[in-house]
CSV table of C-alpha atoms in Angstrom, one decimal:
chain,number,residue,atom,x,y,z
A,1,MET,CA,-114.6,87.6,-169.5
A,2,PRO,CA,-118.1,86.4,-170.5
A,3,ALA,CA,-119.3,83.3,-168.8
A,4,TRP,CA,-120.0,81.5,-172.1
A,5,ILE,CA,-116.3,81.9,-173.1
A,6,THR,CA,-115.2,80.5,-169.8
A,7,ALA,CA,-117.5,77.5,-170.1
A,8,PHE,CA,-116.4,76.9,-173.7
A,9,ALA,CA,-112.7,77.0,-172.7
A,10,SER,CA,-113.2,74.6,-169.8
A,11,ALA,CA,-115.0,72.1,-172.0
A,12,PHE,CA,-112.6,72.4,-175.0
A,13,ASP,CA,-109.7,70.1,-175.6
A,14,PHE,CA,-107.8,68.0,-178.3
A,15,ALA,CA,-107.9,64.3,-178.8
A,16,ALA,CA,-104.3,64.3,-180.0
A,17,PRO,CA,-102.7,67.5,-178.8
A,18,LEU,CA,-99.2,66.4,-179.7
A,19,ALA,CA,-100.2,66.8,-183.4
A,20,LEU,CA,-100.1,70.6,-182.8
A,21,LEU,CA,-96.3,70.3,-182.7
A,22,LEU,CA,-96.4,70.1,-186.5
A,23,LEU,CA,-97.6,73.7,-186.8
A,24,PRO,CA,-94.2,75.4,-187.0
A,25,LEU,CA,-92.8,72.7,-189.4
A,26,PRO,CA,-93.1,75.0,-192.6
A,27,PHE,CA,-91.3,77.9,-190.8
A,28,ALA,CA,-88.6,75.5,-189.6
A,29,ALA,CA,-88.2,74.4,-193.3
A,30,ARG,CA,-87.4,78.0,-194.3
A,31,LEU,CA,-84.5,78.0,-191.9
A,32,LEU,CA,-82.7,75.3,-193.9
A,33,PRO,CA,-79.9,76.6,-196.2
A,34,PRO,CA,-81.1,77.2,-199.8
A,35,GLU,CA,-80.2,74.7,-202.4
A,36,ARG,CA,-77.1,75.5,-204.4
A,37,GLU,CA,-77.8,76.4,-208.0
A,38,GLY,CA,-75.9,74.3,-210.5
A,39,ARG,CA,-74.4,75.6,-213.7
A,40,SER,CA,-76.8,75.6,-216.5
A,41,GLY,CA,-76.5,76.4,-220.2
A,42,ALA,CA,-80.0,77.9,-220.4
A,43,LEU,CA,-80.3,81.5,-221.5
A,44,ARG,CA,-82.1,83.6,-218.9
A,45,VAL,CA,-84.2,86.4,-220.3
A,46,PRO,CA,-85.4,89.3,-218.0
A,47,SER,CA,-89.1,89.3,-217.6
A,48,SER,CA,-89.2,93.0,-218.7
A,49,LEU,CA,-88.1,91.9,-222.2
A,50,VAL,CA,-90.9,89.3,-222.6
A,51,GLY,CA,-94.1,90.6,-224.1
A,52,GLY,CA,-97.2,90.3,-221.9
A,53,ALA,CA,-95.3,89.4,-218.8
A,54,GLU,CA,-97.1,90.0,-215.5
A,55,PRO,CA,-95.8,93.2,-213.7
A,56,ALA,CA,-93.6,92.7,-210.7
A,57,ALA,CA,-96.2,94.2,-208.3
A,58,GLY,CA,-98.8,91.6,-209.5
A,59,LEU,CA,-96.4,88.8,-209.0
A,60,ALA,CA,-95.7,89.9,-205.5
A,61,ALA,CA,-99.4,90.2,-204.7
A,62,ARG,CA,-100.2,86.8,-206.1
A,63,GLY,CA,-97.2,85.3,-204.1
A,64,ARG,CA,-98.6,86.8,-200.9
A,65,ARG,CA,-102.0,85.3,-201.6
A,66,LEU,CA,-100.5,81.9,-202.2
A,67,SER,CA,-98.5,82.1,-199.1
A,68,TRP,CA,-101.5,83.0,-197.0
A,69,LEU,CA,-103.6,80.2,-198.5
A,70,ILE,CA,-100.8,77.7,-198.0
A,71,GLY,CA,-100.3,78.8,-194.4
A,72,ILE,CA,-104.0,78.6,-193.5
A,73,LEU,CA,-104.3,75.3,-195.3
A,74,TRP,CA,-101.5,73.8,-193.3
A,75,ALA,CA,-102.7,75.2,-190.0
A,76,ALA,CA,-106.3,73.9,-190.6
A,77,LEU,CA,-105.0,70.4,-191.5
A,78,VAL,CA,-102.9,70.2,-188.3
A,79,VAL,CA,-105.7,71.5,-186.1
A,80,ALA,CA,-108.1,68.9,-187.7
A,81,LEU,CA,-105.5,66.2,-187.1
A,82,ALA,CA,-105.2,67.2,-183.5
A,83,GLY,CA,-109.0,66.4,-183.1
A,84,PRO,CA,-110.6,69.5,-181.4
A,85,ARG,CA,-113.7,68.5,-179.4
A,86,LEU,CA,-116.0,69.6,-176.6
A,87,VAL,CA,-116.3,67.4,-173.6
A,88,LEU,CA,-119.6,67.9,-171.9
A,89,PRO,CA,-120.9,66.0,-168.8
A,90,ALA,CA,-124.0,63.9,-169.3
A,91,THR,CA,-127.0,64.2,-167.0
A,92,ALA,CA,-126.4,61.7,-164.2
A,93,LEU,CA,-129.0,59.0,-163.9
A,94,PRO,CA,-130.0,57.2,-160.6
A,95,ALA,CA,-128.3,53.8,-160.4
A,96,SER,CA,-128.8,51.0,-157.9
A,97,GLY,CA,-127.2,47.9,-159.3
A,98,ARG,CA,-130.5,46.2,-158.6
A,99,GLU,CA,-132.3,43.8,-160.9
A,100,ILE,CA,-136.1,43.3,-160.6
A,101,ILE,CA,-138.4,41.0,-162.4
A,102,LEU,CA,-142.2,41.3,-162.2
A,103,ALA,CA,-143.8,37.9,-162.5
A,104,LEU,CA,-147.5,38.5,-163.5
A,105,ASP,CA,-150.4,36.1,-163.4
A,106,LEU,CA,-152.3,36.1,-166.7
A,107,SER,CA,-154.9,33.5,-165.8
A,108,GLY,CA,-158.5,33.8,-166.8
A,109,SER,CA,-159.5,35.2,-163.4
A,110,MET,CA,-157.6,38.4,-164.0
A,111,GLU,CA,-160.5,39.4,-166.3
A,112,ARG,CA,-162.8,39.7,-163.3
A,113,LYS,CA,-164.1,43.3,-162.9
A,114,ASP,CA,-163.9,44.0,-159.2
A,115,PHE,CA,-161.4,46.8,-159.1
A,116,SER,CA,-161.9,50.5,-159.8
A,117,LEU,CA,-159.9,53.2,-161.7
A,118,ASP,CA,-161.0,56.8,-162.0
A,119,GLY,CA,-164.4,56.0,-160.6
A,120,GLN,CA,-165.1,53.1,-163.0
A,121,THR,CA,-165.1,49.4,-162.4
A,122,VAL,CA,-162.3,47.7,-164.3
A,123,SER,CA,-160.7,44.3,-164.5
A,124,ARG,CA,-157.9,43.2,-162.2
A,125,LEU,CA,-155.5,43.2,-165.1
A,126,ASP,CA,-156.4,46.8,-166.0
A,127,ALA,CA,-155.6,47.9,-162.4
A,128,VAL,CA,-152.3,46.0,-162.4
A,129,LYS,CA,-151.4,47.5,-165.8
A,130,ARG,CA,-151.9,51.1,-164.5
A,131,VAL,CA,-150.2,50.7,-161.1
A,132,GLY,CA,-147.5,48.3,-162.4
A,133,ALA,CA,-146.5,50.5,-165.3
A,134,ASP,CA,-146.2,53.5,-163.0
A,135,PHE,CA,-144.0,51.5,-160.6
A,136,ILE,CA,-141.7,50.3,-163.4
A,137,ARG,CA,-141.2,53.8,-164.8
A,138,ARG,CA,-140.3,55.1,-161.3
A,139,ARG,CA,-137.5,52.5,-161.1
A,140,ALA,CA,-135.1,54.3,-163.5
A,141,GLY,CA,-131.6,53.0,-162.9
A,142,ASP,CA,-132.7,49.4,-162.2
A,143,ARG,CA,-132.7,46.6,-164.7
A,144,ILE,CA,-136.3,45.6,-165.0
A,145,GLY,CA,-137.8,42.5,-166.6
A,146,LEU,CA,-141.3,41.0,-167.0
A,147,VAL,CA,-142.4,37.4,-166.9
A,148,GLU,CA,-146.0,36.4,-167.6
A,149,PHE,CA,-147.5,33.1,-166.7
A,150,ALA,CA,-150.7,31.1,-166.9
A,151,ASP,CA,-150.6,27.4,-168.2
A,152,GLN,CA,-147.1,28.2,-169.3
A,153,ALA,CA,-144.6,31.0,-168.5
A,154,TYR,CA,-142.7,33.2,-170.9
A,155,VAL,CA,-140.4,36.2,-170.8
A,156,ALA,CA,-142.3,39.2,-172.1
A,157,ALA,CA,-139.4,41.5,-171.5
A,158,ALA,CA,-135.8,40.5,-170.7
A,159,PRO,CA,-134.1,42.5,-167.9
A,160,THR,CA,-133.1,45.9,-169.2
A,161,PHE,CA,-132.5,49.5,-168.1
A,162,ASP,CA,-135.1,50.6,-170.6
A,163,THR,CA,-137.9,50.9,-168.1
A,164,ALA,CA,-140.2,52.7,-170.5
A,165,THR,CA,-140.2,49.7,-172.9
A,166,VAL,CA,-140.9,47.3,-170.1
A,167,ALA,CA,-143.8,49.5,-168.9
A,168,ARG,CA,-145.3,49.5,-172.4
A,169,THR,CA,-145.0,45.7,-172.6
A,170,LEU,CA,-146.9,45.4,-169.3
A,171,GLU,CA,-149.6,47.7,-170.7
A,172,GLU,CA,-150.0,45.5,-173.7
A,173,ALA,CA,-150.4,42.2,-171.7
A,174,THR,CA,-153.3,40.1,-172.9
A,175,ILE,CA,-155.0,37.1,-171.2
A,176,GLY,CA,-155.3,33.8,-173.1
A,177,LEU,CA,-151.9,33.8,-175.0
A,178,VAL,CA,-150.5,31.1,-172.7
A,179,GLY,CA,-153.7,29.5,-171.3
A,180,ARG,CA,-156.0,30.5,-168.5
A,181,SER,CA,-154.8,28.4,-165.5
A,182,THR,CA,-152.2,29.5,-162.9
A,183,GLY,CA,-148.7,28.1,-162.9
A,184,ILE,CA,-147.2,30.1,-160.1
A,185,GLY,CA,-144.2,27.7,-159.6
A,186,ASP,CA,-143.3,27.8,-163.3
A,187,GLY,CA,-143.6,31.6,-163.4
A,188,LEU,CA,-141.3,32.1,-160.5
A,189,GLY,CA,-138.9,29.5,-161.8
A,190,LEU,CA,-138.6,31.3,-165.2
A,191,ALA,CA,-138.1,34.6,-163.4
A,192,LEU,CA,-135.2,33.1,-161.4
A,193,LYS,CA,-133.7,31.6,-164.5
A,194,ARG,CA,-133.6,35.0,-166.4
A,195,LEU,CA,-132.7,36.9,-163.3
A,196,ALA,CA,-129.8,34.8,-162.1
A,197,PRO,CA,-128.6,32.3,-164.8
A,198,ALA,CA,-125.0,32.3,-163.5
A,199,GLN,CA,-126.1,31.7,-159.9
A,200,ILE,CA,-128.4,28.8,-161.0
A,201,ALA,CA,-125.6,27.1,-163.0
A,202,GLN,CA,-123.3,27.5,-160.0
A,203,ALA,CA,-125.9,26.2,-157.6
A,204,GLU,CA,-126.5,23.1,-159.7
A,205,GLY,CA,-122.8,22.5,-159.8
A,206,GLY,CA,-122.6,22.7,-156.0
A,207,GLY,CA,-120.7,26.0,-155.8
A,208,PRO,CA,-121.8,28.9,-153.6
A,209,PRO,CA,-123.7,31.5,-155.7
A,210,PRO,CA,-122.3,35.0,-155.8
A,211,SER,CA,-124.3,37.6,-153.8
A,212,ARG,CA,-126.4,39.9,-156.0
A,213,ASP,CA,-129.1,42.4,-155.3
A,214,LYS,CA,-131.9,40.7,-157.2
A,215,VAL,CA,-135.7,40.9,-156.6
A,216,VAL,CA,-138.8,39.1,-157.9
A,217,VAL,CA,-142.2,40.7,-157.5
A,218,LEU,CA,-144.8,38.0,-158.0
A,219,LEU,CA,-148.4,38.9,-158.4
A,220,SER,CA,-151.2,36.3,-158.5
A,221,ASP,CA,-155.0,36.2,-157.9
A,222,GLY,CA,-155.4,32.4,-157.8
A,223,ALA,CA,-153.9,29.1,-156.6
A,224,ASN,CA,-151.2,27.0,-158.3
A,225,ASN,CA,-153.1,24.6,-160.6
A,226,ALA,CA,-150.7,24.2,-163.5
A,227,GLY,CA,-147.0,23.7,-164.3
A,228,GLN,CA,-144.4,21.2,-163.3
A,229,THR,CA,-142.9,22.8,-160.2
A,230,ALA,CA,-144.2,23.4,-156.6
A,231,PRO,CA,-144.2,27.1,-155.6
A,232,LYS,CA,-142.6,26.5,-152.2
A,233,ASP,CA,-139.7,24.5,-153.8
A,234,VAL,CA,-139.0,27.3,-156.2
A,235,ALA,CA,-139.2,29.8,-153.3
A,236,GLN,CA,-136.5,27.8,-151.5
A,237,LEU,CA,-134.4,28.0,-154.6
A,238,ALA,CA,-134.8,31.8,-154.6
A,239,ARG,CA,-133.5,31.9,-151.0
A,240,GLU,CA,-130.5,29.8,-152.0
A,241,LEU,CA,-129.8,32.1,-154.8
A,242,GLY,CA,-130.1,35.2,-152.6
A,243,VAL,CA,-133.1,36.5,-154.5
A,244,ARG,CA,-135.7,38.4,-152.5
A,245,LEU,CA,-139.3,37.5,-153.3
A,246,TYR,CA,-142.2,39.9,-152.8
A,247,THR,CA,-145.6,38.2,-153.3
A,248,ILE,CA,-148.8,40.1,-153.9
A,249,ALA,CA,-152.1,38.2,-153.3
A,250,LEU,CA,-154.7,39.9,-155.5
A,251,GLY,CA,-158.4,39.6,-155.1
A,252,PRO,CA,-161.2,40.3,-152.5
A,253,ILE,CA,-161.7,36.7,-151.4
A,254,ASP,CA,-159.1,34.3,-149.8
A,255,MET,CA,-159.0,30.6,-150.3
A,256,ALA,CA,-159.0,30.1,-146.5
A,257,ASP,CA,-162.1,32.3,-146.2
A,258,ASN,CA,-164.5,31.3,-149.0
A,259,PRO,CA,-168.0,30.6,-147.6
A,260,ASP,CA,-169.6,30.5,-151.0
A,261,ASN,CA,-167.0,28.1,-152.4
A,262,GLU,CA,-166.2,30.4,-155.3
A,263,GLN,CA,-163.6,29.2,-157.8
A,264,ASP,CA,-160.3,31.0,-158.7
A,265,VAL,CA,-159.9,32.7,-155.3
A,266,VAL,CA,-156.4,33.7,-154.3
A,267,ASP,CA,-154.2,31.3,-152.2
A,268,VAL,CA,-152.9,33.8,-149.7
A,269,GLU,CA,-151.3,31.2,-147.4
A,270,THR,CA,-149.1,29.8,-150.2
A,271,LEU,CA,-148.0,33.2,-151.4
A,272,ARG,CA,-147.2,34.2,-147.8
A,273,ALA,CA,-145.2,31.0,-147.2
A,274,MET,CA,-143.3,31.6,-150.4
A,275,ALA,CA,-142.3,35.1,-149.3
A,276,GLU,CA,-141.3,33.9,-145.9
A,277,VAL,CA,-139.2,31.0,-147.3
A,278,SER,CA,-137.3,33.3,-149.6
A,279,GLY,CA,-136.7,36.0,-146.9
A,280,GLY,CA,-139.0,38.5,-148.7
A,281,LYS,CA,-142.4,39.9,-147.8
A,282,ALA,CA,-146.0,39.1,-148.6
A,283,PHE,CA,-148.7,41.7,-149.4
A,284,ARG,CA,-152.5,41.4,-149.5
A,285,VAL,CA,-154.4,43.5,-152.1
A,286,LYS,CA,-158.1,43.8,-152.2
A,287,THR,CA,-158.6,47.2,-153.9
A,288,THR,CA,-156.8,49.5,-156.3
A,289,ASP,CA,-155.7,51.7,-153.3
A,290,ASP,CA,-154.2,48.6,-151.7
A,291,LEU,CA,-152.3,47.9,-154.9
A,292,GLU,CA,-150.9,51.5,-155.1
A,293,ASN,CA,-149.8,51.3,-151.4
A,294,VAL,CA,-148.0,48.0,-152.1
A,295,ALA,CA,-146.2,49.5,-155.1
A,296,ASN,CA,-145.1,52.4,-153.0
A,297,ALA,CA,-144.0,50.1,-150.1
A,298,ILE,CA,-141.9,48.0,-152.5
A,299,ASP,CA,-140.4,51.1,-154.0
A,300,GLU,CA,-139.3,52.3,-150.6
A,301,LEU,CA,-138.0,48.8,-149.6
A,302,GLU,CA,-135.9,48.7,-152.7
A,303,GLY,CA,-134.6,52.2,-152.5
A,304,GLY,CA,-131.0,53.2,-152.1
A,305,ARG,CA,-130.6,54.6,-155.6
A,306,ALA,CA,-127.8,57.2,-155.9
A,307,LYS,CA,-126.5,59.4,-158.6
A,308,ALA,CA,-124.2,57.6,-161.0
A,309,PRO,CA,-121.0,59.3,-162.0
A,310,PRO,CA,-121.7,61.4,-165.2
A,311,LEU,CA,-120.3,60.0,-168.4
A,312,PRO,CA,-118.6,62.6,-170.6
A,313,LEU,CA,-120.2,63.3,-174.0
A,314,ARG,CA,-117.7,64.3,-176.7
A,315,ARG,CA,-118.6,66.4,-179.6
A,316,ASP,CA,-116.0,66.3,-182.3
A,317,LEU,CA,-115.1,69.7,-184.0
A,318,TRP,CA,-112.5,68.5,-186.5
A,319,PRO,CA,-114.9,68.7,-189.5
A,320,TRP,CA,-114.8,72.6,-189.2
A,321,PRO,CA,-111.0,73.0,-189.7
A,322,ALA,CA,-111.0,70.2,-192.2
A,323,ALA,CA,-113.7,72.1,-194.2
A,324,LEU,CA,-111.5,75.3,-194.0
A,325,ALA,CA,-108.5,73.3,-195.4
A,326,PHE,CA,-110.7,72.1,-198.3
A,327,LEU,CA,-111.7,75.6,-199.2
A,328,CYS,CA,-108.1,76.8,-199.0
A,329,ALA,CA,-107.1,73.9,-201.3
A,330,CYS,CA,-109.8,75.0,-203.8
A,331,GLY,CA,-108.5,78.6,-203.6
A,332,LEU,CA,-105.0,77.4,-204.4
A,333,LEU,CA,-106.2,75.5,-207.4
A,334,VAL,CA,-108.1,78.5,-208.8
A,335,THR,CA,-105.2,80.9,-208.2
A,336,ARG,CA,-102.7,78.6,-209.9
A,337,ARG,CA,-104.9,78.1,-212.9
A,338,ARG,CA,-105.2,81.9,-213.4
A,339,ALA,CA,-101.5,82.3,-213.3
């Protein structure tokens, strides 16, 4: 037997197979005793005496055609009612049950051109867009979200399995929409609020938060100088909620080592302390290569994705027997009109 026939037979089934029990119903009806003819005063005239009557052979042929059409019509209707379909397994996607939110600093200092891409000097934001978008697309199977912050914080992309959309949102990020300062605490706080709303509500009510596999990756190239919340306090809240925090300190100059007293240098110590308080890990990035290495390191730390069980895809086939029944009904109508 050809392989395609075997594959088709293994994938074919009926949504309501019990409906097939109706198939022999017309044959069962023929087994019933005929109706007794009552006496009638009508005069029966043999067809041979009636002028223009159809020959007996023609009547028999037309009767056979009608019988075939009625039989096929009934069988097609019953098969359509049974719901024939093909059940095909979908391609399994990697799934981890993990939720990740990227909290991105969009302060004015992200415009500084001290990174490189493809041999050209680019801004810090352009480097983050390239590396961050690649990281997001690799995380298929995770729910990914994006929070952007400066003077204020806002959710650019709610957590979703549609990693391609989140990556495009990151690539469209623009500086200046929410100010040019750096509100690290507010950015992390909003990420926690969207990442674990049920846990936050439970924690505020005094109950223990449920354990979830949730992660925030916070990237900043400055020091907290805006917003209403202290970064370390929000990091402590992340620890209480069971959210791992990875902080990325971006920029060539640290606040602790700034001999020229430049402005808008990165506060490495605060970002490191935030990661330690939350139970996560801090990373230091000075070049594009460093940024790519950090993305790969986080990707490995948050591995553990496995193949999800495939979901069956069903393709209904009932329109085909239904169409055959419709054609048979049209054939019956034409045949009866010609009689």
